[in-house]
Short mmCIF file of C-alpha atoms in Angstrom, two decimals:
data_model
loop_
_atom_site.label_atom_id
_atom_site.label_comp_id
_atom_site.label_asym_id
_atom_site.label_seq_id
_atom_site.Cartn_x
_atom_site.Cartn_y
_atom_site.Cartn_z
CA MET A 1 -12.54 -13.90 18.84
CA LYS A 2 -16.10 -14.47 17.79
CA LEU A 3 -15.82 -10.92 16.01
CA LEU A 4 -12.67 -12.16 14.06
CA GLU A 5 -14.41 -15.29 12.94
CA GLU A 6 -17.33 -13.48 11.60
CA VAL A 7 -15.28 -10.88 9.51
CA GLN A 8 -13.06 -13.92 8.53
CA LEU A 9 -15.85 -15.89 7.33
CA LYS A 10 -17.40 -13.15 5.29
CA LEU A 11 -14.10 -12.35 3.77
CA VAL A 12 -13.42 -15.81 2.72
CA ALA A 13 -16.74 -16.07 1.05
CA ASN A 14 -15.81 -12.81 -1.12
CA LEU A 15 -11.96 -13.09 -1.57
CA LYS A 16 -10.88 -16.68 -1.11
CA GLY A 17 -8.71 -17.56 -4.04
CA GLN A 18 -8.82 -13.98 -5.50
CA ASP A 19 -5.88 -11.99 -6.71
CA LEU A 20 -4.97 -8.60 -5.16
CA LEU A 21 -3.59 -6.56 -8.19
CA THR A 22 -5.38 -3.21 -7.37
CA LEU A 23 -8.02 -2.15 -4.84
CA LEU A 24 -9.95 -1.00 -7.77
CA ASP A 25 -10.80 -4.73 -8.09
CA TYR A 26 -12.50 -4.87 -4.70
CA SER A 27 -15.72 -3.59 -3.24
CA SER A 28 -15.70 -0.95 -0.57
CA ASP A 29 -17.30 -3.41 1.76
CA ASP A 30 -14.22 -5.84 1.15
CA VAL A 31 -11.78 -3.12 1.71
CA GLN A 32 -13.64 -1.93 5.03
CA GLN A 33 -13.74 -5.33 6.34
CA LEU A 34 -10.13 -6.24 5.51
CA ILE A 35 -9.22 -3.22 7.61
CA GLU A 36 -11.40 -4.42 10.39
CA LEU A 37 -9.83 -7.84 10.17
CA ALA A 38 -6.28 -6.36 10.19
CA ALA A 39 -6.99 -4.62 13.39
CA GLN A 40 -8.36 -7.89 15.00
CA LEU A 41 -5.22 -9.71 13.90
CA LYS A 42 -3.07 -6.89 15.17
CA PHE A 43 -4.84 -7.11 18.63
CA LEU A 44 -4.58 -10.99 18.71
CA THR A 45 -0.78 -10.88 17.57
CA LYS A 46 -0.11 -8.49 20.42
CA GLU A 47 -1.76 -10.87 22.84
CA GLY A 48 0.12 -13.72 21.44
CA LYS A 49 -2.96 -15.35 20.07
CA CYS A 50 -2.53 -14.93 16.20
CA PRO A 51 -4.73 -17.62 14.81
CA GLN A 52 -2.93 -20.34 12.58
CA LEU A 53 -4.99 -19.78 9.68
CA LEU A 54 -2.37 -20.77 7.21
CA VAL A 55 -0.70 -23.93 8.41
CA GLY A 56 0.96 -25.82 5.61
CA LYS A 57 0.64 -22.88 3.09
CA THR A 58 3.45 -21.44 1.34
CA LEU A 59 3.68 -17.97 -0.34
CA GLY A 60 6.25 -17.47 -2.96
CA MET A 61 7.73 -13.87 -2.87
CA ILE A 62 9.16 -12.71 -6.15
CA PHE A 63 11.18 -9.45 -6.00
CA GLU A 64 12.52 -7.54 -8.99
CA LYS A 65 12.99 -4.60 -6.74
CA HIS A 66 14.75 -4.39 -3.32
CA SER A 67 12.50 -4.03 -0.20
CA THR A 68 12.64 -3.74 3.52
CA ARG A 69 9.06 -3.59 4.70
CA THR A 70 7.41 -5.55 1.93
CA ARG A 71 9.81 -8.65 2.29
CA ILE A 72 9.97 -8.69 6.00
CA SER A 73 6.22 -8.03 6.64
CA PHE A 74 5.03 -10.57 4.18
CA GLU A 75 7.43 -13.18 5.51
CA VAL A 76 6.63 -12.60 9.15
CA GLY A 77 2.97 -12.38 8.36
CA MET A 78 3.10 -15.84 6.80
CA ASN A 79 5.03 -17.21 9.85
CA GLN A 80 2.56 -15.58 12.45
CA LEU A 81 -0.34 -17.14 10.64
CA GLY A 82 1.29 -20.55 10.67
CA GLY A 83 2.56 -20.55 6.95
CA LYS A 84 5.90 -20.16 5.31
CA GLY A 85 7.09 -17.22 3.14
CA MET A 86 9.75 -18.13 0.35
CA TYR A 87 11.92 -15.30 -0.85
CA MET A 88 12.79 -15.29 -4.75
CA HIS A 89 14.85 -12.50 -6.30
CA ALA A 90 14.02 -12.47 -10.06
CA ARG A 91 17.56 -12.62 -10.91
CA ASP A 92 17.75 -16.11 -9.35
CA LEU A 93 14.85 -17.54 -11.09
CA GLN A 94 14.73 -18.48 -14.81
CA ILE A 95 12.34 -15.71 -15.46
CA GLY A 96 15.38 -13.46 -15.11
CA ARG A 97 16.93 -15.53 -17.94
CA GLY A 98 14.13 -15.08 -20.21
CA GLU A 99 11.54 -17.87 -19.31
CA SER A 100 8.14 -16.76 -20.28
CA ILE A 101 5.67 -15.27 -17.85
CA TYR A 102 3.35 -18.13 -18.94
CA ASP A 103 5.68 -20.85 -18.19
CA THR A 104 6.70 -19.35 -14.83
CA ALA A 105 3.11 -18.85 -13.80
CA HIS A 106 2.40 -22.45 -14.55
CA VAL A 107 5.26 -23.92 -12.76
CA LEU A 108 4.95 -21.79 -9.59
CA SER A 109 1.32 -22.86 -9.42
CA GLY A 110 2.29 -26.45 -9.09
CA TYR A 111 4.56 -25.53 -6.04
CA LEU A 112 2.91 -22.67 -4.08
CA ASP A 113 -0.34 -21.54 -2.66
CA GLY A 114 0.04 -18.09 -3.47
CA ILE A 115 2.63 -15.63 -5.18
CA MET A 116 3.37 -12.09 -4.02
CA ILE A 117 5.33 -10.05 -6.54
CA ARG A 118 7.23 -6.64 -6.33
CA ALA A 119 7.70 -5.77 -9.79
CA ASN A 120 8.60 -2.94 -12.31
CA SER A 121 5.68 -3.41 -14.51
CA HIS A 122 1.96 -3.86 -13.68
CA GLU A 123 1.40 -5.33 -17.19
CA MET A 124 3.88 -8.02 -16.24
CA VAL A 125 2.00 -8.83 -12.89
CA LYS A 126 -1.30 -8.76 -14.69
CA GLU A 127 0.04 -11.31 -17.04
CA LEU A 128 1.38 -13.50 -14.34
CA ALA A 129 -2.03 -13.45 -12.61
CA GLU A 130 -3.85 -14.28 -15.79
CA HIS A 131 -1.84 -17.59 -16.16
CA ALA A 132 -1.29 -18.49 -12.60
CA ALA A 133 -3.71 -21.05 -11.04
CA ILE A 134 -2.98 -19.60 -7.69
CA PRO A 135 -3.58 -16.07 -6.11
CA VAL A 136 -1.25 -13.37 -6.91
CA ILE A 137 -0.83 -10.31 -4.60
CA ASN A 138 0.62 -7.07 -6.02
CA GLY A 139 3.56 -6.05 -3.48
CA LEU A 140 4.25 -2.95 -5.81
CA THR A 141 4.27 -2.04 -9.48
CA ASP A 142 4.66 0.98 -11.34
CA LEU A 143 1.01 1.85 -11.02
CA TYR A 144 -0.21 0.42 -7.85
CA HIS A 145 0.90 -0.16 -4.22
CA PRO A 146 -2.39 -1.72 -2.70
CA CYS A 147 -0.95 -3.28 0.29
CA GLN A 148 0.54 -0.02 1.59
CA ALA A 149 -2.71 1.69 1.25
CA LEU A 150 -4.52 -0.70 3.34
CA ALA A 151 -1.85 -0.04 6.17
CA ASP A 152 -2.34 3.58 5.58
CA VAL A 153 -5.98 3.60 6.21
CA LEU A 154 -5.63 1.15 9.01
CA THR A 155 -3.22 3.62 10.89
CA ILE A 156 -5.64 6.36 10.49
CA ALA A 157 -8.56 4.45 11.71
CA GLU A 158 -6.63 3.56 14.81
CA HIS A 159 -5.73 6.99 15.70
CA LYS A 160 -8.84 8.91 14.54
CA GLY A 161 -11.39 6.17 15.60
CA HIS A 162 -13.21 6.42 12.16
CA LEU A 163 -12.49 7.06 8.43
CA GLN A 164 -15.79 8.56 6.83
CA GLY A 165 -15.42 12.19 6.25
CA LEU A 166 -11.94 12.64 7.10
CA LYS A 167 -9.67 14.55 4.69
CA ILE A 168 -6.23 13.22 3.69
CA ALA A 169 -3.82 15.03 1.59
CA TYR A 170 -0.95 13.70 -0.55
CA VAL A 171 1.63 16.06 -1.67
CA GLY A 172 4.39 14.89 -4.10
CA ASP A 173 4.81 12.57 -7.09
CA GLY A 174 1.57 11.21 -8.57
CA ASN A 175 2.93 7.81 -8.57
CA ASN A 176 1.75 4.35 -7.55
CA VAL A 177 1.66 5.06 -3.75
CA ALA A 178 -0.67 8.22 -4.45
CA HIS A 179 -2.92 6.02 -7.02
CA SER A 180 -3.58 3.34 -4.25
CA LEU A 181 -4.08 5.81 -1.53
CA VAL A 182 -6.67 7.75 -3.51
CA VAL A 183 -8.61 4.43 -4.34
CA ALA A 184 -8.31 3.17 -0.71
CA ALA A 185 -9.56 6.68 0.71
CA ALA A 186 -12.42 6.46 -1.74
CA HIS A 187 -13.50 3.05 -0.65
CA VAL A 188 -13.71 4.19 3.10
CA GLY A 189 -15.32 7.44 2.44
CA MET A 190 -12.41 9.81 3.03
CA HIS A 191 -11.87 13.00 1.14
CA VAL A 192 -8.69 13.06 -0.52
CA ALA A 193 -6.54 15.83 -2.14
CA VAL A 194 -3.52 15.31 -4.25
CA ALA A 195 -1.09 18.00 -4.97
CA THR A 196 1.77 17.62 -7.53
CA PRO A 197 3.95 19.70 -9.83
CA VAL A 198 2.77 20.10 -13.25
CA GLY A 199 3.76 17.06 -15.28
CA TYR A 200 3.65 14.67 -12.30
CA GLU A 201 -0.09 14.27 -11.84
CA CYS A 202 -1.73 11.09 -11.27
CA ASP A 203 -2.95 8.85 -13.93
CA ALA A 204 -6.38 10.43 -15.17
CA THR A 205 -7.90 6.96 -15.85
CA ILE A 206 -7.16 5.72 -12.43
CA ILE A 207 -8.50 9.13 -10.69
CA ALA A 208 -11.58 8.77 -12.64
CA LYS A 209 -12.30 5.09 -11.47
CA ALA A 210 -11.56 6.34 -8.04
CA GLN A 211 -13.84 9.16 -8.30
CA ALA A 212 -16.85 6.98 -9.04
CA ILE A 213 -16.14 4.96 -5.84
CA ALA A 214 -15.79 8.17 -3.75
CA THR A 215 -18.93 9.59 -5.18
CA ALA A 216 -20.76 6.29 -4.23
CA ASN A 217 -19.36 6.65 -0.69
CA GLY A 218 -20.19 10.45 -0.08
CA SER A 219 -16.48 11.51 -0.29
CA THR A 220 -14.53 13.75 -2.82
CA ILE A 221 -11.24 13.72 -4.73
CA THR A 222 -9.49 16.90 -5.43
CA ILE A 223 -6.48 17.07 -7.86
CA THR A 224 -4.56 20.29 -7.76
CA ASN A 225 -1.03 21.82 -8.27
CA ASP A 226 -1.33 23.83 -5.04
CA PRO A 227 -0.04 22.28 -1.85
CA VAL A 228 -1.80 24.56 0.45
CA GLU A 229 -4.94 23.83 -1.02
CA ALA A 230 -4.40 20.31 -0.57
CA VAL A 231 -3.42 20.18 3.10
CA LEU A 232 -6.02 22.83 4.24
CA GLN A 233 -7.82 21.47 7.10
CA ALA A 234 -6.39 18.01 6.29
CA ASP A 235 -6.72 15.36 9.10
CA ALA A 236 -3.58 13.47 7.61
CA ILE A 237 -0.77 14.51 5.36
CA TYR A 238 1.11 12.02 3.18
CA ALA A 239 4.42 12.05 1.49
CA ASP A 240 6.48 9.78 -0.62
CA VAL A 241 9.91 10.16 -2.11
CA TRP A 242 10.32 12.37 -5.01
CA THR A 243 12.65 10.17 -6.77
CA SER A 244 11.47 6.52 -6.81
CA MET A 245 13.58 3.40 -7.33
CA GLY A 246 14.52 3.12 -11.01
CA GLN A 247 14.25 6.90 -11.56
CA GLU A 248 17.75 7.81 -10.17
CA ASP A 249 18.77 9.39 -13.46
CA GLU A 250 16.05 11.98 -13.02
CA THR A 251 16.98 12.88 -9.60
CA ALA A 252 18.48 16.52 -10.54
CA LYS A 253 15.45 17.49 -12.55
CA ARG A 254 12.99 16.10 -9.96
CA LEU A 255 14.73 18.14 -7.00
CA GLN A 256 14.23 21.27 -9.09
CA ASP A 257 10.72 20.47 -10.34
CA PHE A 258 9.43 19.70 -6.89
CA VAL A 259 10.71 22.91 -5.10
CA GLY A 260 7.86 24.10 -3.09
CA TYR A 261 6.44 20.81 -2.41
CA GLN A 262 8.38 19.78 0.83
CA ILE A 263 6.06 19.07 3.74
CA ASN A 264 7.42 21.43 6.33
CA ASP A 265 6.33 23.43 9.37
CA GLU A 266 5.00 26.13 7.13
CA LEU A 267 2.73 23.81 5.04
CA VAL A 268 1.48 21.77 7.80
CA ALA A 269 0.34 24.98 9.57
CA HIS A 270 -2.48 24.97 7.20
CA ALA A 271 -3.83 21.35 8.41
CA LYS A 272 -5.80 20.71 11.55
CA PRO A 273 -3.73 20.93 14.71
CA ASP A 274 -3.92 17.21 15.29
CA TYR A 275 -3.08 16.21 11.75
CA MET A 276 -1.19 12.72 11.28
CA PHE A 277 1.89 12.83 8.99
CA LEU A 278 2.25 9.60 7.14
CA HIS A 279 5.13 8.48 4.91
CA CYS A 280 5.46 5.10 3.17
CA LEU A 281 9.20 4.93 3.65
CA PRO A 282 12.05 5.08 2.96
CA ALA A 283 12.17 8.81 3.55
CA HIS A 284 14.68 11.51 2.35
CA ARG A 285 14.65 13.87 5.28
CA GLU A 286 14.90 17.68 4.10
CA GLU A 287 13.85 16.82 0.69
CA GLU A 288 10.24 15.65 0.53
CA VAL A 289 9.59 16.35 4.42
CA ALA A 290 11.40 18.40 6.91
CA THR A 291 13.09 16.60 9.74
CA SER A 292 10.82 18.61 12.24
CA VAL A 293 7.86 17.15 10.72
CA ILE A 294 8.75 13.52 10.08
CA ASP A 295 10.31 13.16 13.58
CA GLY A 296 7.77 15.43 15.14
CA PRO A 297 4.83 14.58 17.63
CA ASN A 298 2.32 14.38 14.69
CA SER A 299 4.43 11.62 12.93
CA TYR A 300 2.96 8.12 12.88
CA ILE A 301 5.33 6.67 10.35
CA PHE A 302 6.59 3.82 12.30
CA GLU A 303 3.31 2.54 13.34
CA GLN A 304 2.27 2.70 9.77
CA ALA A 305 5.22 0.68 8.91
CA GLU A 306 4.38 -1.89 11.31
CA ASN A 307 0.71 -2.00 10.04
CA ARG A 308 2.08 -3.32 6.76
CA LEU A 309 2.50 -6.53 8.59
CA HIS A 310 -1.14 -6.69 9.99
CA ALA A 311 -2.80 -5.44 6.93
CA GLN A 312 -1.02 -8.00 4.82
CA LYS A 313 -2.00 -10.77 7.24
CA ALA A 314 -5.56 -9.83 6.56
CA VAL A 315 -5.12 -10.01 2.84
CA LEU A 316 -3.22 -13.30 3.38
CA ALA A 317 -5.69 -14.92 5.53
CA SER A 318 -8.74 -13.92 3.47
CA ILE A 319 -7.19 -15.09 0.10
CA LEU A 320 -5.28 -18.09 1.15
CA ALA A 321 -7.12 -19.55 4.20
#
């Protein structure tokens, strides 16, 4: 418990009252300590001793997009820390009928202690955070998924015992999950390789910012169109769906464009024998990943999903406590 208190006190000093829109806004020290705190909170929760750090606090949770892991993990996380999570779908709020972001931010600031939002537009979330007097947490936007990335690196740390110098390969669409994974890996000193089809690469500006972080931490970022190059000697391999929510009209084209990017037994043979397979879920078996891989002995997808809960508790405790 003493270790938990030491980490928590340091995090409060740095992050109390701060937004979490992207991990680019956090220092590498902050990210590493969030992971340590998440591990401590997970241990204490399993022991039935999760500290009641958020008694009397209420987190408003706004959803423009449907969710399983984000909604449940944030709501349960608030409950385990002694607070309350309040689910609000955007269509049920006045924001869904045209009330301005400015007005919504000011109104919610008078009711809540924090806002978590899962939205379509990152610019909209930035505007909400600009006008809110309370912390805003990005539960997912078109550009970033920071809470997912924290759970990802926590899962790797648990099973590998360290993060510095490990290699993670992401194969698929250069989307919000890929962006946040690259940034998180850079913060913890992991080498990261991203393989996408031509035309589906990550945002170059985001990669450049992550590269500066990686260089400072002694790691590298490789961007390629070759899946074999990406997974070569990888300690972890990561996949996401080829067609994300809201892109359904592109499904046929994407299925064609992503031929050769499935993570299957032939591809993972180029990784280290004890590689970890990760996926943010939901997954489409036999599309982005073969069933033999996602349900095989190297798959850690369900522990990764559970770790959303503990990583988010570390964020909530640090920002709201």
